[in-house]
GROMACS .gro file of C-alpha atoms in nm:
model
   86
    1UNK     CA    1 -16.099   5.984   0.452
    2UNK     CA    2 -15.876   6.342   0.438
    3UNK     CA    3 -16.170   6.511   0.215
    4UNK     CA    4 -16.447   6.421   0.455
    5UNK     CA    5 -16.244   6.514   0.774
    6UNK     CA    6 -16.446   6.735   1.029
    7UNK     CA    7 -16.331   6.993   1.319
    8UNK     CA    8 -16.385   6.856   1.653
    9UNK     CA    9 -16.742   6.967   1.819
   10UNK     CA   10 -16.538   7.081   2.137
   11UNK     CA   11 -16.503   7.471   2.180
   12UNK     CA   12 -16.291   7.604   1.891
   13UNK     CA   13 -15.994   7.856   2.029
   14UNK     CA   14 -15.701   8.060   1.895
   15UNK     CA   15 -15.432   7.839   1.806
   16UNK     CA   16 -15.166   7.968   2.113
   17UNK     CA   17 -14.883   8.166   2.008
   18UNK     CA   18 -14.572   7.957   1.842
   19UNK     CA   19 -14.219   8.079   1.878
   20UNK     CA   20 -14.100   7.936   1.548
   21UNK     CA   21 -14.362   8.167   1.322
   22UNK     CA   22 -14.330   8.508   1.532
   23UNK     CA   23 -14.416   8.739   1.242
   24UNK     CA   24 -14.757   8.818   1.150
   25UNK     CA   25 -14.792   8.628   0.820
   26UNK     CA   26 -14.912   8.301   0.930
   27UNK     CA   27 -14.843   8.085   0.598
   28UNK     CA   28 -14.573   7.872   0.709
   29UNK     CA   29 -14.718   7.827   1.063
   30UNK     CA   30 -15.033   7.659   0.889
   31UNK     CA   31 -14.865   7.456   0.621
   32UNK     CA   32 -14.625   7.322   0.912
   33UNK     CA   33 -14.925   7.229   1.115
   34UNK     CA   34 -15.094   7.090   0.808
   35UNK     CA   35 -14.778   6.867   0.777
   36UNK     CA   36 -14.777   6.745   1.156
   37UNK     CA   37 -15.090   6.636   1.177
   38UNK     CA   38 -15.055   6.402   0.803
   39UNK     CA   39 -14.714   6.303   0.979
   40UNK     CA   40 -14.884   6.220   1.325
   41UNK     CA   41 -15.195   6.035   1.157
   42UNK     CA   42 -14.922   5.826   0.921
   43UNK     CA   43 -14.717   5.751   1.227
   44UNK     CA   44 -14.989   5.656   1.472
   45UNK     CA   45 -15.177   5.437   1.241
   46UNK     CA   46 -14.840   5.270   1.122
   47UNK     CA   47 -14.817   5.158   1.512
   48UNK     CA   48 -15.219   5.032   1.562
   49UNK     CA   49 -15.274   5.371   1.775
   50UNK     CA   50 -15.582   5.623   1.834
   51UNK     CA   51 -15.482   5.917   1.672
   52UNK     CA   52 -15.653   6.135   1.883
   53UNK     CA   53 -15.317   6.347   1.991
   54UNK     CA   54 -15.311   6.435   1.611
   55UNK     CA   55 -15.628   6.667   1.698
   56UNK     CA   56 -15.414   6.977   1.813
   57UNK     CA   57 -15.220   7.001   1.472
   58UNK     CA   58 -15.560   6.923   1.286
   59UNK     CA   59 -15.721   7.201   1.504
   60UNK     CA   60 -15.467   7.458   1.471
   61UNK     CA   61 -15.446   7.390   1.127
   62UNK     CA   62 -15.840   7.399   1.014
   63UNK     CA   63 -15.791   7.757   1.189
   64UNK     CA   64 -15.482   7.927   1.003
   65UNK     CA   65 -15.541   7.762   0.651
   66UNK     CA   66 -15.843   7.839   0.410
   67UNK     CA   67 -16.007   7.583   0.326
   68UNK     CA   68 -15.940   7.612  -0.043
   69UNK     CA   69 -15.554   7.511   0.018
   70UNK     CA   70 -15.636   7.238   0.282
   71UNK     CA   71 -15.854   7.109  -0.032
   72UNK     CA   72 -15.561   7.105  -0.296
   73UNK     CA   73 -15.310   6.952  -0.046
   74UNK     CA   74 -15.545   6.669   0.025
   75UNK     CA   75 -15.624   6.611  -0.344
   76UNK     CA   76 -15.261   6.613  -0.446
   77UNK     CA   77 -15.179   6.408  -0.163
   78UNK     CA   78 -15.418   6.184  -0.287
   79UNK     CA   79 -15.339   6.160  -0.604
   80UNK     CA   80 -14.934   6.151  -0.515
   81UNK     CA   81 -14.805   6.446  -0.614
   82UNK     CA   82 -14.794   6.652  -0.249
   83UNK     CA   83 -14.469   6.803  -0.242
   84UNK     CA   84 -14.408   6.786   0.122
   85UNK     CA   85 -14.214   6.505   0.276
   86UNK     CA   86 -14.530   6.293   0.462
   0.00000   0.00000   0.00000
């Protein structure tokens, strides 16, 4: 499911400014997002819910991260060894 995950076909934006990351290196700001949206998707599947709110954090993520990193998290989350707390 993570590796074959898709951006939305709406009209893709800038991901808005966010107070927490104000400096220009955007690193943190896209693993954080990358980690909100695997939190969201565990927590609204764990309750029988659409995760469709999880689509800002998976949006604002697929735009700040290269793809190349978004590939290694998902493969070392599947294979349980993702360091961040999920």
């Amino acid at each position: 499911m993570l590796d074959t995950q898709k951006p939305p076909r709406k009209k893709w934006w800038t991901p808005p400014f966010d107070p927490r990351f104000p400096n220009q290196n955007q690193t943190r700001n896209c693993y954080q997002n990358f980690l909100d949206y695997q939190r969201c998707v565990k927590t609204m599947s764990r309750r029988g819910k659409n995760s469709e709110p999880c689509e800002y954090y998976f949006r604002v993520y697929t735009s700040l991260c290269p793809t190349s990193w978004v590939q290694h998290w998902n493969e070392q989350i599947k294979d349980g060894t993702f360091a961040g707390k999920i």
